[in-house]
mmCIF file of C-alpha atoms and ligand atoms in Angstrom:
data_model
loop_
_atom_site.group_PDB
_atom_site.id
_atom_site.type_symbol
_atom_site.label_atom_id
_atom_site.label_comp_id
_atom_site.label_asym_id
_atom_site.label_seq_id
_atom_site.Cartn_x
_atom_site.Cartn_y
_atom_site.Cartn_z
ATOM 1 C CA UNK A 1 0.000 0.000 0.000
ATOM 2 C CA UNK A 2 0.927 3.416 -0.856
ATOM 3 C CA UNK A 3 2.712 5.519 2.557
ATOM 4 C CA UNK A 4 0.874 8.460 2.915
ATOM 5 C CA UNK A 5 3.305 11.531 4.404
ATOM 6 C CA UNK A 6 1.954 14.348 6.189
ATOM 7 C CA UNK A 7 4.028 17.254 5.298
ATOM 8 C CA UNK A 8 3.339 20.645 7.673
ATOM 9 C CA UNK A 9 3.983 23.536 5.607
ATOM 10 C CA UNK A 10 3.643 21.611 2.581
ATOM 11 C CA UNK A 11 2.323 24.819 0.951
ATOM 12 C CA UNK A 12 5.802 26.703 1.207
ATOM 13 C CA UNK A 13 8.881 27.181 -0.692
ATOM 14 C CA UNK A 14 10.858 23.820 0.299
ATOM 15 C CA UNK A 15 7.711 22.116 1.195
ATOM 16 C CA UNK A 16 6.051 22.585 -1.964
ATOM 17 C CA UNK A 17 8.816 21.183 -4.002
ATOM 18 C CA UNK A 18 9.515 18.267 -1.491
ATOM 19 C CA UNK A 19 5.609 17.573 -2.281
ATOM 20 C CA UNK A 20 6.468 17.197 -6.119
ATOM 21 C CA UNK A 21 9.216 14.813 -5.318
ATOM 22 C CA UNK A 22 7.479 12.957 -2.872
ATOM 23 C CA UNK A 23 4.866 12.661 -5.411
ATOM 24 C CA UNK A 24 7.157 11.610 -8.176
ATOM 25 C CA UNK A 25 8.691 8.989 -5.760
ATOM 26 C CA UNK A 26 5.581 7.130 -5.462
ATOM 27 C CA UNK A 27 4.726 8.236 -1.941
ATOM 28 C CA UNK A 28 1.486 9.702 -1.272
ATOM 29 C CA UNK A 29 0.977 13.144 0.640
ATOM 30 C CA UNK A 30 -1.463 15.487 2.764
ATOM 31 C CA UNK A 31 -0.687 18.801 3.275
ATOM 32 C CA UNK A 32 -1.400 20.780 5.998
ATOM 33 C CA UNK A 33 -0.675 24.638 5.810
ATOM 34 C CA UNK A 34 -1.849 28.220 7.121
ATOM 35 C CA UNK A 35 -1.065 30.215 4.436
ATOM 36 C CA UNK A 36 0.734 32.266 6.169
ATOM 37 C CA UNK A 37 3.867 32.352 3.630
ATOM 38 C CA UNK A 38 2.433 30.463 1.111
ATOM 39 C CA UNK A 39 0.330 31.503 -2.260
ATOM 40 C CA UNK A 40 -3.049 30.243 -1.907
ATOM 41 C CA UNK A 41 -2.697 29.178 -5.798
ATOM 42 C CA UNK A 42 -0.035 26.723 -4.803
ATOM 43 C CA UNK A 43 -2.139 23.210 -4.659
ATOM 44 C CA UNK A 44 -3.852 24.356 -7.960
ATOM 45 C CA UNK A 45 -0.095 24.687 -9.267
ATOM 46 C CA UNK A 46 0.770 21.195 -7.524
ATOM 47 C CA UNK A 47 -2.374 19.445 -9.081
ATOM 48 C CA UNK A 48 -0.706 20.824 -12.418
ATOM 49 C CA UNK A 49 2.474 19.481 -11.882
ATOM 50 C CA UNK A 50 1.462 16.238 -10.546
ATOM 51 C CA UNK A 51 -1.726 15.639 -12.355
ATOM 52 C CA UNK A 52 -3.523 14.520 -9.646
ATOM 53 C CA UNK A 53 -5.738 15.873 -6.486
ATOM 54 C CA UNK A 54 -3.951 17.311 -3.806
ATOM 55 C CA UNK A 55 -5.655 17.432 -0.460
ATOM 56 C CA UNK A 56 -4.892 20.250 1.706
ATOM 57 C CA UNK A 57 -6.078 21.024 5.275
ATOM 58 C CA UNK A 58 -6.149 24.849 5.747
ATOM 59 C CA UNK A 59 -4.896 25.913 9.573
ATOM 60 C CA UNK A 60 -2.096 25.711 12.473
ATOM 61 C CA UNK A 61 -0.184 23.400 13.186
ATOM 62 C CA UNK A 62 -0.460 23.993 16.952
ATOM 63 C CA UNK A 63 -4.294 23.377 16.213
ATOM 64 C CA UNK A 64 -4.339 20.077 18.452
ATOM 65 C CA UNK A 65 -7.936 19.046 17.943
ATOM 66 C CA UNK A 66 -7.092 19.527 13.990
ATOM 67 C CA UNK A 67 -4.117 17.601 13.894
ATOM 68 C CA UNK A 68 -6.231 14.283 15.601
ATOM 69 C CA UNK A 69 -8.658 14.926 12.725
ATOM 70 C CA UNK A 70 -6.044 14.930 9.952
ATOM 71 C CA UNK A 71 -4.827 11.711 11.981
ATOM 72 C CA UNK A 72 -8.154 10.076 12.309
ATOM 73 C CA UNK A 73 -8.640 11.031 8.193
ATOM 74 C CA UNK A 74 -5.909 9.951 6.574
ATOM 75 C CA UNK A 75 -3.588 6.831 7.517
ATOM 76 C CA UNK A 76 -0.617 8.890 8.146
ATOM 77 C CA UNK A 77 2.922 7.353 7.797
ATOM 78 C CA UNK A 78 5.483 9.782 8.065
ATOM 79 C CA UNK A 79 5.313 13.184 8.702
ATOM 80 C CA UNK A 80 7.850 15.722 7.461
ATOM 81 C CA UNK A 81 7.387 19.026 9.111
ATOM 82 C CA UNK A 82 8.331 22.575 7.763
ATOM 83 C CA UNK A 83 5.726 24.555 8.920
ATOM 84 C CA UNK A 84 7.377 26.999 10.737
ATOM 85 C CA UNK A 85 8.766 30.926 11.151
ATOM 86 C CA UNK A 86 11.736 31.545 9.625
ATOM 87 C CA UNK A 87 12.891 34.712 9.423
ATOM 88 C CA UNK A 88 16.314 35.264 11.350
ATOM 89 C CA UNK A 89 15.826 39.056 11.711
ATOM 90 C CA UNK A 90 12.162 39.443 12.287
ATOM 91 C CA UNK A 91 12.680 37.059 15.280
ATOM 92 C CA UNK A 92 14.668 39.412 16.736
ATOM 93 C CA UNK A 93 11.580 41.593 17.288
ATOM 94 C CA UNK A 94 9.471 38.622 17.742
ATOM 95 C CA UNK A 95 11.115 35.941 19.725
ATOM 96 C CA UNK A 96 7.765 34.530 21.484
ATOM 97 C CA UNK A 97 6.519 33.978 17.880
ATOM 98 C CA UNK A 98 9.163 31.729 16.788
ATOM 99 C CA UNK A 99 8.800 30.208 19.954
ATOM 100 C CA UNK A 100 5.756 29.841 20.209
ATOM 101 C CA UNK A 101 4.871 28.723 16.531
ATOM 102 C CA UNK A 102 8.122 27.189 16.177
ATOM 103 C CA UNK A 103 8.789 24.836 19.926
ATOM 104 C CA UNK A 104 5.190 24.835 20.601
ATOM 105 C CA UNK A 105 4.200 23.428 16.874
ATOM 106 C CA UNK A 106 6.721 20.482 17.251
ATOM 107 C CA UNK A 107 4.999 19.956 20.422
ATOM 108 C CA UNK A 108 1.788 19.506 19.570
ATOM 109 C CA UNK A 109 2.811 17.685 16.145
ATOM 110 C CA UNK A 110 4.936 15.255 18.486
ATOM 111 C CA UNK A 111 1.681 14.343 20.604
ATOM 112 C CA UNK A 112 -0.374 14.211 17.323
ATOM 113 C CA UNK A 113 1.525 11.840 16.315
ATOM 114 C CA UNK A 114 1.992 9.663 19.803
ATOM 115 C CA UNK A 115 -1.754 9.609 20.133
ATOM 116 C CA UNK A 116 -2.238 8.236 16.383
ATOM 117 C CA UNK A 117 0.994 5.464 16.709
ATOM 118 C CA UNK A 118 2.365 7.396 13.819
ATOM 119 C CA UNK A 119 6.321 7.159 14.618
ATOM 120 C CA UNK A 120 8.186 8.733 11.670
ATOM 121 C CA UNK A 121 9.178 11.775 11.393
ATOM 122 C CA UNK A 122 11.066 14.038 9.407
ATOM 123 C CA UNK A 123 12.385 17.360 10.652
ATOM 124 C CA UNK A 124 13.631 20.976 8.751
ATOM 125 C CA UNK A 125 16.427 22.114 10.481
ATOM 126 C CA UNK A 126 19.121 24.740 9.164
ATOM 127 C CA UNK A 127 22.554 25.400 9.229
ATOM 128 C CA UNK A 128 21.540 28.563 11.875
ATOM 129 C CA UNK A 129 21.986 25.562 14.200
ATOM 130 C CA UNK A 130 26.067 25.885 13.728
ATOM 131 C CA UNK A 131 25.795 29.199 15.028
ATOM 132 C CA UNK A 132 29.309 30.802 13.356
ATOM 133 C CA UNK A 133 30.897 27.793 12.508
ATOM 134 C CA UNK A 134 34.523 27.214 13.681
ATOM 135 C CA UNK A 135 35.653 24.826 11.119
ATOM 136 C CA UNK A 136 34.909 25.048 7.409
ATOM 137 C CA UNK A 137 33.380 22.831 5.967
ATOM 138 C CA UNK A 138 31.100 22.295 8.427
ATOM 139 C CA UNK A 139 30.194 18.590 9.683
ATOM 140 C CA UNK A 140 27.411 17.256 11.608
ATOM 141 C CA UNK A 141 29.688 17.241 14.260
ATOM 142 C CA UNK A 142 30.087 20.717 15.071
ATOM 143 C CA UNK A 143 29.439 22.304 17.967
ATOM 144 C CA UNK A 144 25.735 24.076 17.877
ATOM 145 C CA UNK A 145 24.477 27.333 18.913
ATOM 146 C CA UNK A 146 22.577 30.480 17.986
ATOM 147 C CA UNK A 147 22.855 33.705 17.173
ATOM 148 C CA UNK A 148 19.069 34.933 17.183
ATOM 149 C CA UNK A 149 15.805 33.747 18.488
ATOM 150 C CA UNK A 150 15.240 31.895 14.941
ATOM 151 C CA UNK A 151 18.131 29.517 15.436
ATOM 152 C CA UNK A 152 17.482 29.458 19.492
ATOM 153 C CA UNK A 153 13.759 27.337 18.205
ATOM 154 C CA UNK A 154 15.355 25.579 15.771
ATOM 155 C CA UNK A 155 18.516 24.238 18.200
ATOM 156 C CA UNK A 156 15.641 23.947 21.189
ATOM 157 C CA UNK A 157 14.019 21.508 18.491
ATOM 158 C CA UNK A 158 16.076 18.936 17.546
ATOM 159 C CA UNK A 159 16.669 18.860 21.576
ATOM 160 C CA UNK A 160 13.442 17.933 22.162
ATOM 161 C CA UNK A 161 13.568 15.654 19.559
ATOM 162 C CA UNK A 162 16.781 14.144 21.127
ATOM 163 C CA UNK A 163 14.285 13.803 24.124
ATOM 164 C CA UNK A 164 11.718 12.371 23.019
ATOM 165 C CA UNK A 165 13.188 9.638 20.503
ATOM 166 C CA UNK A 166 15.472 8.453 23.467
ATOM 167 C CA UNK A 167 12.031 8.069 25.712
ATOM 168 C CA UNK A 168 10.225 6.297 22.838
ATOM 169 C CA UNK A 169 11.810 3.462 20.815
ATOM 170 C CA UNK A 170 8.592 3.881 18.873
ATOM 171 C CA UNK A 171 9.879 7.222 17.014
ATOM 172 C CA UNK A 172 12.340 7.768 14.665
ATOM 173 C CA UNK A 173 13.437 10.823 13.483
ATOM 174 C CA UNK A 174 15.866 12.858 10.497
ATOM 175 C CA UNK A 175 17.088 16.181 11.148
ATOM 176 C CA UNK A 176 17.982 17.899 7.869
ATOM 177 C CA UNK A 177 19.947 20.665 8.048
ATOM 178 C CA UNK A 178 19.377 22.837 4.955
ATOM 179 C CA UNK A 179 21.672 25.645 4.044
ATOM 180 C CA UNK A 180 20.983 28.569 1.463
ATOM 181 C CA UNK A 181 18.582 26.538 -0.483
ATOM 182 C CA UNK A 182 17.021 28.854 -3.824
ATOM 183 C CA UNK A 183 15.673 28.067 -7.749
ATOM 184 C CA UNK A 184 12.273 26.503 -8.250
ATOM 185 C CA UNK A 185 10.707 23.613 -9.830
ATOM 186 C CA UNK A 186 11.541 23.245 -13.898
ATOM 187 C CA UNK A 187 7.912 24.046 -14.449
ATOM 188 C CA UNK A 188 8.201 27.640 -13.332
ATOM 189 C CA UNK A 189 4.942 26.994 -11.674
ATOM 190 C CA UNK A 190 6.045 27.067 -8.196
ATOM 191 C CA UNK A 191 9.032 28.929 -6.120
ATOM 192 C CA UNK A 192 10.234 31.536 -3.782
ATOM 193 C CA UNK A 193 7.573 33.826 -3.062
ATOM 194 C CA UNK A 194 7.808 35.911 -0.005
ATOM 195 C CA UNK A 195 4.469 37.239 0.962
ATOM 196 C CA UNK A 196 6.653 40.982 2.157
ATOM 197 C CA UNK A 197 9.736 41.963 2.332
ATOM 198 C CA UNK A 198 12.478 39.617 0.568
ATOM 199 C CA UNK A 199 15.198 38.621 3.253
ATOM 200 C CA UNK A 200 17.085 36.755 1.683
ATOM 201 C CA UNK A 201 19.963 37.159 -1.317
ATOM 202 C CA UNK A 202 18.495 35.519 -4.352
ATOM 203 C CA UNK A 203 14.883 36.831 -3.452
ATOM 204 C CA UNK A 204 16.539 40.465 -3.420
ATOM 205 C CA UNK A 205 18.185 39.757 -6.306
ATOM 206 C CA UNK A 206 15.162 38.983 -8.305
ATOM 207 C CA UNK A 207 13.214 42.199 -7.253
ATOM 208 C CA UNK A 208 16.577 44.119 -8.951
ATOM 209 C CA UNK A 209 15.700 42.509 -12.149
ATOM 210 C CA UNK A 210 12.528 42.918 -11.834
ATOM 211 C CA UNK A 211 13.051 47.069 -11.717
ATOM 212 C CA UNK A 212 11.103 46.796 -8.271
ATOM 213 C CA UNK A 213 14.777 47.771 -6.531
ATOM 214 C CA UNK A 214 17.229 50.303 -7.789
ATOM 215 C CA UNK A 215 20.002 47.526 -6.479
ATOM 216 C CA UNK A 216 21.516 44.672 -4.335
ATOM 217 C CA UNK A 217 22.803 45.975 -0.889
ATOM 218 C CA UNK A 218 25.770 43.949 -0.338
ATOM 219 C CA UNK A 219 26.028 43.786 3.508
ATOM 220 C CA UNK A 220 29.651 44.292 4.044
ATOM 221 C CA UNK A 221 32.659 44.026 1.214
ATOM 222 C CA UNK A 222 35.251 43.925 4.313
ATOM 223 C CA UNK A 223 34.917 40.211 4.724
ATOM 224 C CA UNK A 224 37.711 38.107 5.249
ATOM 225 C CA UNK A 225 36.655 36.175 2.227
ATOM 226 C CA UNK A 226 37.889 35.907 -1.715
ATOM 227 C CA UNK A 227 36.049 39.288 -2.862
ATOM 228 C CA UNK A 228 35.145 40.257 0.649
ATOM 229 C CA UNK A 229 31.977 39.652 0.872
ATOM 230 C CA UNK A 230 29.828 36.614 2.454
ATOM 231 C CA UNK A 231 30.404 33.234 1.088
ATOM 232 C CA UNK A 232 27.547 30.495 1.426
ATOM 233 C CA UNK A 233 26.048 27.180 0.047
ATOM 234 C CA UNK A 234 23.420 27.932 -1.994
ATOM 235 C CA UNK A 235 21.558 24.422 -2.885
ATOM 236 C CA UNK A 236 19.270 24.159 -5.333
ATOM 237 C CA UNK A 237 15.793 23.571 -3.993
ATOM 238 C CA UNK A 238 15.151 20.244 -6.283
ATOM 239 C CA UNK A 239 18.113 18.957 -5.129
ATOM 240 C CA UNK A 240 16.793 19.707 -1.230
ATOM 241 C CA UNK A 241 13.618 18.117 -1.976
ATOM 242 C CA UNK A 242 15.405 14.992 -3.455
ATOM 243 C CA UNK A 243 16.915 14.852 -0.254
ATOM 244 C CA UNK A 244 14.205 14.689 1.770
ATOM 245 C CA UNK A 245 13.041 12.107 -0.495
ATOM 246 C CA UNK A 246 16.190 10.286 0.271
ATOM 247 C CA UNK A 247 15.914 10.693 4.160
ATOM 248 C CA UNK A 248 12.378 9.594 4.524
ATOM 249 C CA UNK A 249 13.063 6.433 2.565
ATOM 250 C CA UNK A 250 15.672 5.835 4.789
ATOM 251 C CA UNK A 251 14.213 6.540 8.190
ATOM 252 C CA UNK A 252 11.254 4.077 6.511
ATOM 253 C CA UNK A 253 13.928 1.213 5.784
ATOM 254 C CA UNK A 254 16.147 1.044 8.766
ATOM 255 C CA UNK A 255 13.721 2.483 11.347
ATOM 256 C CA UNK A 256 16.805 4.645 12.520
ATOM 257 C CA UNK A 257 17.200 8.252 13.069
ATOM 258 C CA UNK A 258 19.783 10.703 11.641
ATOM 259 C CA UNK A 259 21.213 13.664 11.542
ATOM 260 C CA UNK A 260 22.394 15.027 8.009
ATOM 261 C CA UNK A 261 23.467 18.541 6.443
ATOM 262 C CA UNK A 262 22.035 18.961 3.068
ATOM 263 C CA UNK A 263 24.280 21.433 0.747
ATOM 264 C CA UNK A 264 27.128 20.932 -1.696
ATOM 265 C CA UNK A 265 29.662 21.425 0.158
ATOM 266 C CA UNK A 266 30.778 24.460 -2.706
ATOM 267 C CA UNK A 267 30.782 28.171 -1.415
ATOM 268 C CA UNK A 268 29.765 31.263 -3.661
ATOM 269 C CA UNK A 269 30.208 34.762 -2.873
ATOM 270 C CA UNK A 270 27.490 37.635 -3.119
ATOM 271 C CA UNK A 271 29.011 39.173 -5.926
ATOM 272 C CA UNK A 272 29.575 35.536 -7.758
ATOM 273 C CA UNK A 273 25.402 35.147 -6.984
ATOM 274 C CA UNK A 274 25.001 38.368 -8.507
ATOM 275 C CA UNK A 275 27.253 37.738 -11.512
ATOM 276 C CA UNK A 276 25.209 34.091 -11.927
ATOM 277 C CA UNK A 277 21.900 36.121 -11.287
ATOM 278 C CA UNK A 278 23.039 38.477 -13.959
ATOM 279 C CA UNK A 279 23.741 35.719 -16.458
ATOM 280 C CA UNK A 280 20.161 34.499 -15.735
ATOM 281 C CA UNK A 281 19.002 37.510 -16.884
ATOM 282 C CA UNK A 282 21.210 38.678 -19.608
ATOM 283 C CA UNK A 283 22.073 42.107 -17.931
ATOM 284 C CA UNK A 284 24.190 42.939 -15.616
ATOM 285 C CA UNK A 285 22.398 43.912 -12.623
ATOM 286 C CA UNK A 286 23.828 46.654 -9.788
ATOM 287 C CA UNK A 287 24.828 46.640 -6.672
ATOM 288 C CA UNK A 288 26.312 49.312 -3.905
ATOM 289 C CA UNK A 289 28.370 48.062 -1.175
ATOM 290 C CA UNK A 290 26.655 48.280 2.598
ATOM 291 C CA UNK A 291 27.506 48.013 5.899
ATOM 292 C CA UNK A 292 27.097 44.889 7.216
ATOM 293 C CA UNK A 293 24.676 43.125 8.365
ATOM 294 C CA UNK A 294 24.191 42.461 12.337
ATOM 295 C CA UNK A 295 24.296 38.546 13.123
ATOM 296 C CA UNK A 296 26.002 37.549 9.653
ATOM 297 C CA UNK A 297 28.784 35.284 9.321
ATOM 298 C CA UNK A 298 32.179 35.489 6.824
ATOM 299 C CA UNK A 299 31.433 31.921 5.082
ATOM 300 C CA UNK A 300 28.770 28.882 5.863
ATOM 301 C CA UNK A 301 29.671 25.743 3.639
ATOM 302 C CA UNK A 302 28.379 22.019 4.138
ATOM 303 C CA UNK A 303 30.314 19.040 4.643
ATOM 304 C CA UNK A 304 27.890 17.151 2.808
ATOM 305 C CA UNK A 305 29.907 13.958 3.023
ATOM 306 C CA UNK A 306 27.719 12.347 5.757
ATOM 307 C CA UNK A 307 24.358 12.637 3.767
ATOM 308 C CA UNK A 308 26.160 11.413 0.421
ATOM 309 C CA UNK A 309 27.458 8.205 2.726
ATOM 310 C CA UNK A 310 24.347 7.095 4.606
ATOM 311 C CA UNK A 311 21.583 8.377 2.152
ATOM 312 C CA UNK A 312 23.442 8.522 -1.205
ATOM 313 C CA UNK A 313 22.693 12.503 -1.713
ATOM 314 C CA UNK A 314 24.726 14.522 -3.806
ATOM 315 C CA UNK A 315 23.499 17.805 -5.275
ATOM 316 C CA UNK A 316 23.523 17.708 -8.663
ATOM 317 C CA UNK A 317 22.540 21.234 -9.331
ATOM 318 C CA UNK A 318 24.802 24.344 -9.610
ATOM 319 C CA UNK A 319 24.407 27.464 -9.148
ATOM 320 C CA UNK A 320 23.488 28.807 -13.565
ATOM 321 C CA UNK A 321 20.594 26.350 -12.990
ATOM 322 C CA UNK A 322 19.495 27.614 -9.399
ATOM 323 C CA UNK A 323 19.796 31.557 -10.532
ATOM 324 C CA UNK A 324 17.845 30.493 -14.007
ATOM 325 C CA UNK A 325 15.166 28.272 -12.661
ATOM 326 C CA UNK A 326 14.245 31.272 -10.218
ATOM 327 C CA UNK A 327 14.234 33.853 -12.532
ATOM 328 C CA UNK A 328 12.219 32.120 -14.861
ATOM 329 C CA UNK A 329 9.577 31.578 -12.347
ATOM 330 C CA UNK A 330 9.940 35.474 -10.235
ATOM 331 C CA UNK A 331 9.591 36.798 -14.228
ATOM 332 C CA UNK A 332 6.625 34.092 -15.635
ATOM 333 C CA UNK A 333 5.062 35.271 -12.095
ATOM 334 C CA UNK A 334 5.033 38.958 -12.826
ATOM 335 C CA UNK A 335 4.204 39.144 -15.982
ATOM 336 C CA UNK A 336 0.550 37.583 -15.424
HETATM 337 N N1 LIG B 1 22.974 39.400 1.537
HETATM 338 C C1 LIG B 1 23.255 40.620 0.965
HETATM 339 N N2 LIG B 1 22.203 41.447 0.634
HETATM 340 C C2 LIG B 1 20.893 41.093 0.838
HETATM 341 C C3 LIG B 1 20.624 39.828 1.421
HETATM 342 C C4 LIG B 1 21.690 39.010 1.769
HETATM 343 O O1 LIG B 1 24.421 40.985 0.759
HETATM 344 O O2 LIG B 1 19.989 41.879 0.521
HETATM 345 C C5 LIG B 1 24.096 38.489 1.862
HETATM 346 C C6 LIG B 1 24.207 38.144 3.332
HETATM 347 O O3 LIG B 1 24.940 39.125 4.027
HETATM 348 C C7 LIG B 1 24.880 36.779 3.267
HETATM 349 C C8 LIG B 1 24.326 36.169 1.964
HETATM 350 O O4 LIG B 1 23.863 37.268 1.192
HETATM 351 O O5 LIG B 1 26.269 36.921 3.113
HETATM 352 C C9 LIG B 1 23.183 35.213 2.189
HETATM 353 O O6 LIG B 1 22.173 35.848 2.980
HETATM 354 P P1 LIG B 1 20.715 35.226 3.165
HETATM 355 O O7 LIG B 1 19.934 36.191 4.000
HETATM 356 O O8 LIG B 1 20.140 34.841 1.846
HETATM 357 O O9 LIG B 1 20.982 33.873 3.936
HETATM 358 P P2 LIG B 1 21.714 33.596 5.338
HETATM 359 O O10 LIG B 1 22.888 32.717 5.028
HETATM 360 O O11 LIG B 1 21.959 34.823 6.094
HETATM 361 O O12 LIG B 1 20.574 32.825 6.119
HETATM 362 C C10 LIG B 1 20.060 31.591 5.644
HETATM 363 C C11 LIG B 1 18.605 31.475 6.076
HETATM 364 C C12 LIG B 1 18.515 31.437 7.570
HETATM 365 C C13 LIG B 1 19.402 30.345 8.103
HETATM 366 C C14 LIG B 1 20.812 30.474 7.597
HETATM 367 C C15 LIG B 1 21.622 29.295 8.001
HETATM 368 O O13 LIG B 1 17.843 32.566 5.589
HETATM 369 O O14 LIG B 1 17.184 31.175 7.931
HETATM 370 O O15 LIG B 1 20.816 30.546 6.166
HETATM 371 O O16 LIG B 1 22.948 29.428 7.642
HETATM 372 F F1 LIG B 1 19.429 30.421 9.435
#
């Protein structure tokens, strides 16, 4: 019988995607989403891609008496949850948020899940959890920390999950630890779509070529890096969902927990992004130098050798294909 995955947040950027490959992999899927950061076109776009129903329950994830009725509904395998805040400098000015949507969602997912005998789960963690990494690449192994309230939930989580598997041989659980993950699915039909203000680099980037910015703020050119400014792993989002794909199949097979970072283990500069983006486009697209930014880091790069050995991942994707795939959706999307 087909295994039917719960995925929180299946609505959003990496969940949406992850939904596709689940889909493609031959697992079945629920979503369950608030909208909160999501398009509310997104399961019609998934029902394109896949050619097939999607079924979506609308609301929180903290919603205990919802969760037992997506339970009792659907025979629920696995879950995989996103659903989550996850904006690093908004949770400065909103720490009980994350906390609350963040620690207390896991919570009540957790239970959920206890109450229904549903004992898989798979969990979105981020690189945030290295805090400024000391050693470059960074393994698994690293020491973890925080540097805002954002990576404070997402550390406290995977505690909690160290927790609760060790109380409950019945639960088994990957952490993935995404990096800079950006692009969009082939089909241009779904991708990075902030509902306000673009946080992040490639999103930024895109609302340059779009004319909607005069140009890219590079926060800081002092860096100790190649061209001085901040060096990360961008991953290409198929590849991420192929990963998860990867993970759960794994966590299904062996019944065993891990612990994986999911990147490519290759670093790229702000002004190489911008030079990629710019390739994308076909014009070369400005940018003024800027102070830095408070809580950034010189360089964040995976050591992606431990989820290559134990689930066979390698990204595949580089970074012409990750700055084209978005731009072809961030341009298809404005000009309807
Ligand atoms: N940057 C700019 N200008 C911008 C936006 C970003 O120069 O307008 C730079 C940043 O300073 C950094 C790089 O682009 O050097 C990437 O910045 P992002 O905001 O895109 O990503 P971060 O690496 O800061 O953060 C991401 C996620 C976090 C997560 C972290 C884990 O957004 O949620 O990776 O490493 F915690």
């Amino acid at each position: 019988m087909t295994l039917t995955v719960l995925l929180t947040g299946g609505a959003g950027y990496i969940g949406s995607h992850t939904f596709v490959a689940l889909r493609a992999a031959g697992y079945d899927a629920v979503i369950l989403d608030d909208f909160s950061n999501a398009r509310q076109d997104v399961p019609d776009r998934l029902e394109v891609i896949t050619g097939a129903p999607v079924r979506v329950h609308r609301g929180d994830v903290r919603d205990a008496g919802l969760l037992a009725r997506i339970f009792a509904e659907h025979r629920i395998g696995a879950v995989v949850h996103f659903a989550a805040l996850k904006a690093a400098g908004e949770s400065v000015r909103r720490p009980l948020d994350y906390i609350d949507v963040n620690v207390t969602g896991l919570v009540a997912l957790l239970k959920a899940m206890r109450a229904a005998g549903c004992g898989r789960l798979v969990f979105s963690s981020s690189a945030t959890v290295y805090g400024t990494p000391e050693v470059l690449p960074v393994p698994e192994t690293a020491p973890r920390g925080y540097a805002n309230p954002y990576g404070f939930t997402k550390l406290a989580c995977e505690q909690i999950l160290e927790q609760v598997a060790a109380a409950d041989p019945g639960l088994a659980v990957a952490v993935l630890r995404y990096f800079n993950p950006v692009g969009a699915h082939a089909s241009a039909l779904i991708g990075e779509d902030p509902q306000d203000f673009p946080n992040n680099l490639v999103p930024y980037i895109a609302e340059v070529a779009l004319g909607r910015r005069p140009a890219l703020n590079v926060f800081g050119g002092d860096w100790p890096t190649r061209d001085g400014t901040g060096v990360r792993d961008y991953i290409h989002v198929e590849d991420l969902a192929r990963g998860h794909v990867l993970s759960l199949t794994r966590l299904l097979e062996t019944g065993e927990g891990h612990t994986v970072n999911l990147g490519t283990g290759r670093g790229y500069s702000v002004l190489e992004m911008l030079a990629a983006y710019s390739r994308a486009v076909g014009r070369e697209l400005p940018h003024v130098i800027a102070p830095r930014r408070p809580g950034d880091v010189a360089e964040v790069v995976a050591d992606p050798s431990r989820a290559a050995a134990l689930l066979g991942f390698r990204a595949e994707k580089g970074v012409d294909e990750m700055c084209a795939s978005s731009w072809a959706f961030v341009s298809r999307r404005a000009n309807r």
